[in-house]
Coordinates of C-alpha atoms and ligand atoms in Angstrom, one line a residue:
M552 CA 14.3 7.6 -3.5
D553 CA 13.6 7.6 -7.2
V554 CA 10.7 9.5 -8.7
A555 CA 9.2 8.5 -12.0
V556 CA 6.7 10.8 -13.6
V557 CA 4.7 9.1 -16.3
G558 CA 1.9 10.3 -18.6
D559 CA -1.4 9.3 -16.8
P560 CA -2.9 7.1 -14.1
E561 CA -3.0 4.0 -16.3
S562 CA 0.8 4.5 -17.1
V563 CA 1.4 4.8 -13.3
G564 CA -0.2 1.4 -12.9
R565 CA 1.7 -0.2 -15.7
R566 CA 5.0 1.2 -14.5
A567 CA 4.4 0.0 -10.9
A568 CA 3.4 -3.4 -12.3
V569 CA 6.6 -3.7 -14.2
L570 CA 8.5 -3.2 -11.0
V571 CA 6.4 -5.9 -9.3
L572 CA 6.9 -8.3 -12.2
Q573 CA 10.7 -7.8 -12.1
G574 CA 10.5 -8.8 -8.4
L575 CA 8.4 -11.8 -9.2
G576 CA 10.9 -12.8 -11.8
E577 CA 13.6 -12.9 -9.1
D578 CA 11.4 -14.6 -6.6
P579 CA 8.3 -16.7 -7.7
A580 CA 7.2 -16.8 -4.0
L581 CA 7.4 -13.0 -3.6
V582 CA 5.8 -11.5 -0.5
L583 CA 3.9 -8.7 -2.0
G584 CA 2.6 -5.9 0.3
V585 CA -0.5 -4.4 -1.1
A586 CA -2.4 -1.1 -0.5
T587 CA -6.1 -0.5 -0.8
G588 CA -7.6 2.7 -2.2
S589 CA -8.1 3.8 -5.8
S590 CA -4.5 4.6 -6.6
P591 CA -3.1 1.1 -6.9
V592 CA -6.1 -0.3 -8.8
S593 CA -4.5 0.3 -12.2
T594 CA -1.5 -1.6 -11.0
Y595 CA -3.6 -4.6 -10.0
R596 CA -5.3 -4.4 -13.4
A597 CA -1.9 -4.5 -15.1
L598 CA -0.9 -7.5 -13.0
A599 CA -4.1 -9.3 -13.8
E600 CA -3.4 -8.7 -17.5
A601 CA 0.1 -10.3 -17.0
R602 CA -1.6 -13.3 -15.3
R603 CA -3.9 -13.7 -18.3
E604 CA -0.8 -13.7 -20.5
G605 CA 0.7 -16.5 -18.5
T606 CA 2.6 -15.0 -15.5
D607 CA 2.2 -17.4 -12.5
F608 CA 1.2 -15.8 -9.2
S609 CA 0.2 -19.0 -7.4
R610 CA 3.1 -18.9 -5.0
V611 CA 3.0 -15.2 -4.3
R612 CA 2.0 -14.3 -0.7
V613 CA 0.0 -11.1 -0.3
V614 CA 0.1 -8.9 2.8
A615 CA -2.3 -6.1 3.4
L616 CA -1.3 -2.9 5.2
D617 CA -4.4 -2.3 7.2
E618 CA -8.1 -3.0 8.0
Y619 CA -11.0 -1.2 9.5
V620 CA -12.0 -2.1 13.0
G621 CA -15.5 -3.6 13.4
L622 CA -16.4 -4.1 9.7
P623 CA -17.3 -7.7 8.9
E624 CA -14.8 -9.3 6.5
T625 CA -17.8 -10.0 4.2
D626 CA -18.6 -6.3 3.9
P627 CA -17.4 -5.2 0.4
R628 CA -15.8 -2.1 2.0
S629 CA -13.6 -4.1 4.3
Y630 CA -10.0 -4.4 3.2
H631 CA -10.3 -8.2 3.4
A632 CA -13.0 -8.0 0.7
F633 CA -10.9 -5.5 -1.3
V634 CA -7.8 -7.7 -1.3
W635 CA -9.8 -10.7 -2.3
R636 CA -11.8 -9.0 -5.0
E637 CA -9.1 -6.8 -6.6
I638 CA -5.9 -8.8 -6.0
A639 CA -6.1 -12.5 -4.8
Q640 CA -9.0 -13.6 -7.1
P641 CA -7.8 -12.0 -10.3
L642 CA -4.2 -13.1 -9.8
R643 CA -5.4 -16.7 -8.6
I644 CA -3.5 -16.4 -5.3
P645 CA -4.6 -19.1 -2.9
R646 CA -6.5 -18.0 0.2
D647 CA -3.8 -19.4 2.5
N648 CA -1.4 -17.0 0.9
V649 CA -3.3 -13.9 2.0
L650 CA -2.6 -12.0 5.2
V651 CA -4.8 -9.1 6.4
P652 CA -4.9 -7.7 9.9
D653 CA -8.0 -9.0 11.8
G654 CA -10.1 -5.9 12.5
N655 CA -12.7 -8.0 14.3
A656 CA -10.4 -9.6 16.8
P657 CA -11.6 -9.4 20.4
D658 CA -8.1 -8.6 21.4
P659 CA -6.6 -6.2 18.8
E660 CA -3.2 -6.1 20.5
A661 CA -2.9 -9.8 20.2
A662 CA -4.1 -9.7 16.6
C663 CA -1.5 -7.1 15.7
A664 CA 1.3 -9.2 17.3
A665 CA 0.0 -12.3 15.5
F666 CA 0.0 -10.4 12.2
E667 CA 3.6 -9.2 12.7
E668 CA 4.6 -12.8 13.6
A669 CA 3.0 -14.2 10.5
L670 CA 4.7 -11.7 8.3
R671 CA 8.0 -12.5 10.0
A672 CA 7.4 -16.2 9.4
W673 CA 7.0 -15.4 5.7
G674 CA 10.4 -13.7 5.7
G675 CA 9.1 -10.2 5.6
T676 CA 7.8 -8.1 2.7
G677 CA 9.7 -8.2 -0.6
I678 CA 7.9 -5.5 -2.5
Q679 CA 5.5 -3.1 -0.8
L680 CA 3.0 -1.2 -3.0
L681 CA 1.8 2.0 -1.3
G682 CA -0.7 4.8 -1.9
I683 CA -0.6 8.1 -0.1
G684 CA -3.3 9.9 1.8
R685 CA -3.9 13.6 1.2
N686 CA -2.4 14.2 4.6
G687 CA 0.7 12.1 3.8
H688 CA -0.5 8.9 5.5
V689 CA 0.7 5.5 4.5
G690 CA -1.4 2.5 5.3
F691 CA -3.5 4.1 8.1
N692 CA -0.5 5.8 9.7
E693 CA -1.9 9.2 10.2
P694 CA 0.3 12.3 10.8
G695 CA 1.9 12.0 14.2
S696 CA 2.6 8.2 13.8
A697 CA 6.1 7.4 15.0
L698 CA 8.4 6.5 12.2
D699 CA 9.4 3.3 14.1
S700 CA 5.8 2.3 14.9
R701 CA 4.6 -1.3 14.6
T702 CA 1.3 -2.9 13.7
R703 CA -1.3 -1.5 16.1
R704 CA -4.8 -0.2 16.6
S705 CA -5.1 3.4 15.6
A706 CA -7.7 6.1 15.2
L707 CA -8.5 7.5 11.7
S708 CA -8.1 11.3 11.3
E709 CA -11.1 13.4 10.3
T710 CA -9.4 14.1 6.9
T711 CA -9.1 10.3 6.2
R712 CA -12.7 9.6 7.4
A713 CA -13.9 12.4 5.1
D714 CA -11.9 11.1 2.1
N715 CA -13.2 7.5 2.7
A716 CA -16.8 8.6 3.2
R717 CA -17.4 8.2 -0.5
F718 CA -17.5 4.4 0.0
F719 CA -20.1 4.5 2.8
P720 CA -23.8 5.5 2.8
R721 CA -23.3 8.3 5.5
P722 CA -20.1 9.9 6.7
E723 CA -20.8 8.7 10.3
D724 CA -20.7 5.1 8.9
V725 CA -16.9 5.3 8.2
P726 CA -15.2 3.3 11.0
A727 CA -13.3 5.4 13.4
Y728 CA -10.6 2.9 14.1
C729 CA -8.3 0.6 12.2
L730 CA -5.5 -1.9 12.6
T731 CA -2.5 -0.8 10.5
Q732 CA 1.1 -1.9 9.9
G733 CA 3.3 0.7 11.5
V734 CA 5.7 3.0 9.6
G735 CA 8.5 0.9 11.0
T736 CA 6.9 -2.3 9.8
I737 CA 6.4 -0.9 6.3
A738 CA 9.9 0.4 6.2
E739 CA 11.3 -3.1 6.6
A740 CA 10.0 -4.0 3.1
R741 CA 13.0 -4.6 0.9
T742 CA 11.6 -2.6 -2.0
I743 CA 8.8 0.0 -1.9
V744 CA 6.8 1.4 -4.8
L745 CA 4.4 4.3 -4.0
V746 CA 1.9 5.2 -6.6
A747 CA -0.1 8.5 -6.7
S748 CA -2.1 10.4 -9.3
G749 CA -4.2 13.5 -9.4
P750 CA -3.8 17.1 -8.1
H751 CA -5.2 16.3 -4.7
K752 CA -2.1 14.3 -4.0
A753 CA 0.4 17.0 -5.1
A754 CA 1.0 18.6 -1.7
A755 CA 1.4 15.3 0.2
V756 CA 3.8 14.0 -2.5
A757 CA 5.9 17.2 -2.4
A758 CA 6.1 17.0 1.5
A759 CA 7.0 13.3 1.3
V760 CA 9.8 13.8 -1.3
E761 CA 11.2 17.2 -0.6
G762 CA 10.1 18.1 2.9
P763 CA 11.7 17.1 6.2
V764 CA 11.6 13.5 7.3
T765 CA 9.0 13.9 10.0
E766 CA 6.1 12.2 11.8
A767 CA 4.0 15.1 10.5
C768 CA 4.2 13.4 7.0
P769 CA 4.5 9.7 7.6
A770 CA 5.3 9.0 3.9
S771 CA 8.5 11.1 4.3
F772 CA 10.1 7.9 5.8
L773 CA 10.7 6.9 2.2
Q774 CA 13.6 9.4 1.9
R775 CA 15.5 7.1 4.2
H776 CA 14.6 3.9 2.5
R777 CA 17.3 2.4 0.3
D778 CA 15.1 1.0 -2.4
A779 CA 12.0 3.2 -2.8
T780 CA 10.4 4.5 -6.0
M781 CA 7.5 6.9 -6.4
V782 CA 5.5 6.6 -9.6
L783 CA 3.4 9.7 -10.3
D784 CA 1.3 11.2 -12.9
P785 CA 2.1 14.8 -13.8
A786 CA -0.7 16.2 -11.6
A787 CA 0.6 14.4 -8.5
A788 CA 4.1 15.5 -9.3
A789 CA 3.1 19.2 -9.8
G790 CA 4.3 20.3 -6.4
L791 CA 7.9 18.9 -6.8
A792 CA 10.6 21.5 -7.4
G793 CA 13.6 19.3 -7.9
H794 CA 12.4 16.0 -9.3
R795 CA 11.7 15.6 -12.9
V796 CA 12.9 12.1 -13.6
S797 CA 10.8 10.2 -16.1
E798 CA 12.6 7.1 -17.2
P799 CA 14.3 5.2 -14.4
T800 CA 14.6 1.6 -15.7
R801 CA 15.9 0.1 -12.5
H802 CA 15.8 2.2 -9.4
R803 CA 19.1 2.9 -7.8
R804 CA 20.0 2.0 -4.3
S805 CA 21.1 5.0 -2.4
G806 CA 21.3 6.4 1.1
P807 CA 21.1 4.6 4.4
A808 CA 18.5 1.9 5.0
Ligands
GLP758 C1 -6.7 4.6 2.5 C2 -5.7 3.5 2.7 C3 -4.3 3.9 2.2 C4 -4.4 4.6 0.9 C5 -5.3 5.8 1.0 C6 -5.4 6.6 -0.3 O1 -6.8 5.5 3.6 N1 -5.6 3.0 4.0 O2 -3.5 2.8 2.2 O3 -3.2 4.9 0.4 O4 -6.6 5.4 1.4 O5 -6.5 6.2 -1.1 P1 -6.7 6.6 -2.6 O6 -5.7 5.9 -3.4 O7 -8.1 6.1 -2.9 O8 -6.6 8.0 -2.7

């Protein structure tokens, strides 16, 4: 895994966007895996700027990591709404090119299988953007998620519900369940770019980069991925002992898949 430490959260976004744009240059029909949360918003803003300057995203397919269970797609806090508002609309990506797990499906297991099948039919994820939870989660794979897990219905941890309570009127309004791509599903992306900023992410980042590869820190799977980059601001990188890389131009491919 490569680690790039850049000056501030906006630079994190710009650096991650450069990696996405490189991938788009190689494949105009890129399958772009997208994360929700605050961390990747600066990346989406940088991509939207590229679109305004002429980059064509109309053939890009966008795949979300996760969705709350039981929140209508029209609810602004749903991840359907987030992906549409922050990504598909600004980048002018057609609706048919957007894939989000269906958190309102009467049969969640069938919905997860259909999601995996649709992703497979698109040829899998080319570049996956990730954030990281304070507890090391990726997507909604909470600590304890198997590193070979697939898309499934899962319960949110209390830490995650508390962190996401800022988006809801009352803490008890945060959905308790979600559908999420599994760690194993995410790991199949050919390239992964994880973005993190702020001191509240430092411990999770350090565990993911320098701790053991373990279900206790789902993001630690990145250590075994052959094309993964973390883009961090100095505060998020503050817990790292051995990584002080700041200028990787093209991330190296190292280690087993
Ligand atoms: C949610 C999402 C994750 C995201 C995390 C961190 O729980 N399911 O994909 O990485 O939040 O969010 P933030 O970037 O706002 O800290």
